[in-house]
Short mmCIF file of C-alpha atoms in Angstrom, two decimals:
data_model
loop_
_atom_site.label_atom_id
_atom_site.label_comp_id
_atom_site.label_asym_id
_atom_site.label_seq_id
_atom_site.Cartn_x
_atom_site.Cartn_y
_atom_site.Cartn_z
CA MET A 188 -24.11 36.27 55.31
CA VAL A 189 -20.42 36.72 55.97
CA LYS A 190 -19.30 36.86 59.60
CA ALA A 191 -15.98 38.41 60.60
CA TYR A 192 -14.27 38.44 63.97
CA ASP A 193 -10.89 38.54 65.68
CA PHE A 194 -9.21 35.18 65.15
CA ASP A 195 -8.22 35.01 68.84
CA ASN A 196 -11.59 36.23 70.15
CA SER A 197 -14.70 35.22 68.20
CA GLU A 198 -16.81 37.40 70.51
CA ASN A 199 -15.18 40.50 68.99
CA VAL A 200 -17.30 40.68 65.81
CA LEU A 201 -16.33 43.04 62.99
CA SER A 202 -18.84 44.89 60.83
CA LEU A 203 -18.85 45.06 57.04
CA GLU A 204 -17.52 48.62 57.44
CA ASP A 205 -14.62 47.26 59.51
CA LEU A 206 -13.83 44.80 56.70
CA LYS A 207 -14.10 47.57 54.12
CA SER A 208 -11.63 49.69 56.12
CA LEU A 209 -9.17 46.80 55.74
CA GLY A 210 -9.81 46.74 51.99
CA VAL A 211 -11.87 43.54 52.07
CA LEU A 212 -15.10 43.86 50.07
CA TYR A 213 -18.24 41.78 50.49
CA PHE A 214 -21.16 41.32 48.12
CA PRO A 215 -24.17 39.21 49.15
CA MET A 216 -25.44 37.31 46.12
CA ASP A 217 -29.00 36.05 45.55
CA MET A 218 -28.40 32.42 44.61
CA THR A 219 -31.65 32.22 42.62
CA SER A 220 -30.64 35.01 40.20
CA TYR A 221 -27.02 36.08 40.62
CA THR A 222 -25.90 36.10 36.97
CA ASP A 223 -26.66 39.76 36.17
CA ARG A 224 -25.19 41.04 39.44
CA LEU A 225 -22.09 38.88 39.03
CA ASN A 226 -21.59 40.09 35.46
CA GLN A 227 -21.99 43.71 36.63
CA ILE A 228 -19.31 43.24 39.32
CA CYS A 229 -17.03 41.56 36.77
CA THR A 230 -17.46 44.42 34.30
CA GLU A 231 -16.92 47.13 36.94
CA ARG A 232 -13.80 45.49 38.38
CA GLY A 233 -12.32 44.12 35.16
CA TYR A 234 -12.67 40.40 35.90
CA LYS A 235 -12.40 38.60 32.58
CA ASN A 236 -11.94 34.97 33.54
CA ARG A 237 -13.46 32.55 36.00
CA ASP A 238 -13.32 28.95 37.03
CA GLU A 239 -14.80 26.78 39.75
CA VAL A 240 -13.18 24.68 42.41
CA LYS A 241 -14.70 22.06 44.70
CA LEU A 242 -13.04 20.78 47.82
CA SER A 243 -14.57 17.97 49.85
CA LYS A 244 -13.65 15.00 52.00
CA ASP A 245 -13.46 13.02 48.74
CA THR A 246 -10.92 15.36 47.09
CA PRO A 247 -7.66 13.44 46.51
CA GLY A 248 -4.87 14.97 48.59
CA LEU A 249 -7.28 17.30 50.42
CA GLU A 250 -5.16 17.64 53.55
CA ASP A 251 -2.06 18.56 51.53
CA LYS A 252 -4.05 21.16 49.56
CA LEU A 253 -5.47 22.64 52.75
CA LYS A 254 -1.99 22.92 54.26
CA ILE A 255 -0.94 24.97 51.24
CA PHE A 256 -4.05 27.18 51.38
CA PHE A 257 -3.50 27.76 55.11
CA GLU A 258 0.08 29.00 54.60
CA GLU A 259 0.15 32.76 54.93
CA HIS A 260 0.61 34.29 51.48
CA LEU A 261 -0.33 37.19 49.25
CA HIS A 262 -1.00 37.84 45.57
CA ASP A 263 -0.29 40.76 43.27
CA ASP A 264 -3.96 40.67 42.18
CA GLU A 265 -7.18 40.66 44.15
CA GLU A 266 -8.39 37.27 45.31
CA ILE A 267 -12.08 36.96 44.47
CA ARG A 268 -14.19 34.07 45.67
CA PHE A 269 -17.91 33.54 45.16
CA ILE A 270 -19.12 30.70 47.38
CA LEU A 271 -21.62 28.59 45.43
CA ASP A 272 -22.04 26.00 48.19
CA GLY A 273 -20.43 24.98 51.44
CA CYS A 274 -18.43 27.09 53.84
CA GLY A 275 -14.89 28.17 54.63
CA PHE A 276 -12.76 30.79 56.35
CA PHE A 277 -10.51 33.49 54.99
CA ASP A 278 -8.06 34.83 57.55
CA VAL A 279 -6.60 38.25 56.73
CA ARG A 280 -4.14 40.50 58.56
CA ASP A 281 -5.56 43.72 60.04
CA LYS A 282 -3.68 46.99 60.36
CA GLN A 283 -2.22 45.86 63.70
CA ASP A 284 -0.93 42.68 62.03
CA LYS A 285 -3.47 40.47 63.85
CA TRP A 286 -5.56 37.82 62.17
CA VAL A 287 -9.20 38.53 61.33
CA ARG A 288 -11.30 35.46 60.50
CA ILE A 289 -13.98 35.84 57.83
CA ARG A 290 -16.55 33.04 57.56
CA VAL A 291 -17.89 32.71 54.01
CA GLU A 292 -20.79 30.52 52.94
CA LYS A 293 -23.17 29.95 50.05
CA GLY A 294 -24.09 33.29 48.46
CA ASP A 295 -21.06 35.24 49.72
CA LEU A 296 -18.72 36.98 47.28
CA ILE A 297 -15.56 38.27 48.92
CA ILE A 298 -12.69 40.29 47.50
CA VAL A 299 -9.36 40.20 49.32
CA PRO A 300 -7.21 43.09 48.08
CA ALA A 301 -3.91 42.61 46.30
CA ASN A 302 -0.86 42.35 48.57
CA MET A 303 -2.86 41.48 51.69
CA TYR A 304 -1.59 38.54 53.68
CA HIS A 305 -4.26 35.88 53.94
CA ARG A 306 -4.92 32.16 54.21
CA PHE A 307 -7.91 29.85 53.74
CA ALA A 308 -9.42 26.94 55.70
CA LEU A 309 -12.53 24.80 55.46
CA ASP A 310 -15.04 24.50 58.28
CA GLU A 311 -15.78 21.23 60.06
CA ASN A 312 -17.99 19.99 57.17
CA ARG A 313 -14.92 19.98 54.89
CA PHE A 314 -16.76 21.16 51.78
CA VAL A 315 -16.74 24.25 49.58
CA HIS A 316 -17.71 24.92 45.98
CA ALA A 317 -16.37 28.31 44.90
CA MET A 318 -16.13 30.35 41.76
CA ARG A 319 -12.77 32.08 41.33
CA LEU A 320 -12.70 35.31 39.35
CA PHE A 321 -9.60 36.77 37.68
CA THR A 322 -8.60 39.92 35.82
CA ASP A 323 -6.43 37.78 33.52
CA ALA A 324 -5.89 34.08 33.07
CA PRO A 325 -5.66 32.28 36.42
CA LYS A 326 -2.17 32.55 37.84
CA LYS A 327 -0.49 29.75 39.68
CA PHE A 328 1.36 30.80 42.77
CA SER A 329 3.85 28.99 44.86
CA VAL A 330 3.87 29.26 48.60
CA VAL A 331 7.29 29.25 50.15
CA SER A 332 7.72 26.40 52.58
CA GLY A 333 8.27 27.31 56.21
CA TYR A 334 11.36 25.11 56.19
CA LEU A 335 13.26 27.10 53.60
CA SER A 336 15.80 29.73 54.36
CA LEU A 337 15.51 32.70 52.05
CA GLN A 338 18.17 35.06 50.77
CA LEU A 339 16.73 38.55 50.62
CA THR A 340 18.22 41.84 49.58
CA ILE A 341 16.35 44.82 50.97
CA CYS A 342 16.67 48.34 49.63
CA ILE A 343 14.85 51.13 51.42
CA HIS A 344 15.14 54.78 50.53
CA PHE A 345 14.14 57.55 52.90
CA GLY A 346 14.84 60.76 51.04
CA SER A 347 18.56 60.86 50.41
CA LEU A 348 19.28 58.15 52.99
CA GLY A 349 19.54 54.70 51.43
CA LEU A 350 20.08 51.35 53.03
CA ALA A 351 20.87 48.08 51.33
CA CYS A 352 21.52 44.91 53.23
CA SER A 353 21.34 41.17 52.81
CA TYR A 354 19.91 38.71 55.34
CA ASN A 355 19.09 35.05 55.72
CA PHE A 356 15.60 34.66 57.22
CA SER A 357 13.43 31.76 58.18
CA HIS A 358 10.07 31.86 56.35
CA ASP A 359 8.14 33.19 59.39
CA LEU A 360 10.70 35.85 60.14
CA PHE A 361 10.83 36.76 56.46
CA LEU A 362 7.06 37.37 56.41
CA LYS A 363 7.23 39.52 59.55
CA LYS A 364 10.10 41.59 58.16
CA LEU A 365 8.31 41.99 54.83
CA ARG A 366 5.14 43.24 56.58
CA ILE A 367 7.21 45.75 58.56
CA LEU A 368 8.90 46.97 55.37
CA GLN A 369 5.53 47.31 53.64
CA LYS A 370 4.26 49.45 56.52
CA LEU A 371 7.37 51.63 56.44
CA THR A 372 7.15 52.21 52.73
CA THR A 373 3.42 53.02 52.71
CA HIS A 374 3.56 55.75 55.37
#
């Protein structure tokens, strides 16, 4: 069963309703007979493709892969993971821009909504076997390195008032500015 809590305070546990209010969906799956339920979820949500990934202590380049997965990022599609074995953590940003840690284990299916900042880590056992579900063919994504400087042109329109400007940001500052802009444009 999934467990969610404030990243900085594991005593502050979040309910499934709290996760749902963030847009994160959870489906417990019976590992002895999940095929029909999984197919139903796929049909309802339009998931057409799937693959499986295993990460373990024996995975070549594991630490480099985990560094990439732990970089804060987002996707333009939902991120769907069905944990077939093992355990890991999804960290997602809440509405106050704080990290929420979600522990997933065998039998958990989690859906992180599109355009939600998140990251992934393994637990101390360093093993997970997950099914990834996709609406289309799996997309590769590149995570921008924290060492790069980005050139960004921002255009915001508030009624007739328009603003266009160009900045050089570090990666961390870029992500913070982008989150602020997303909040401004969604209110």
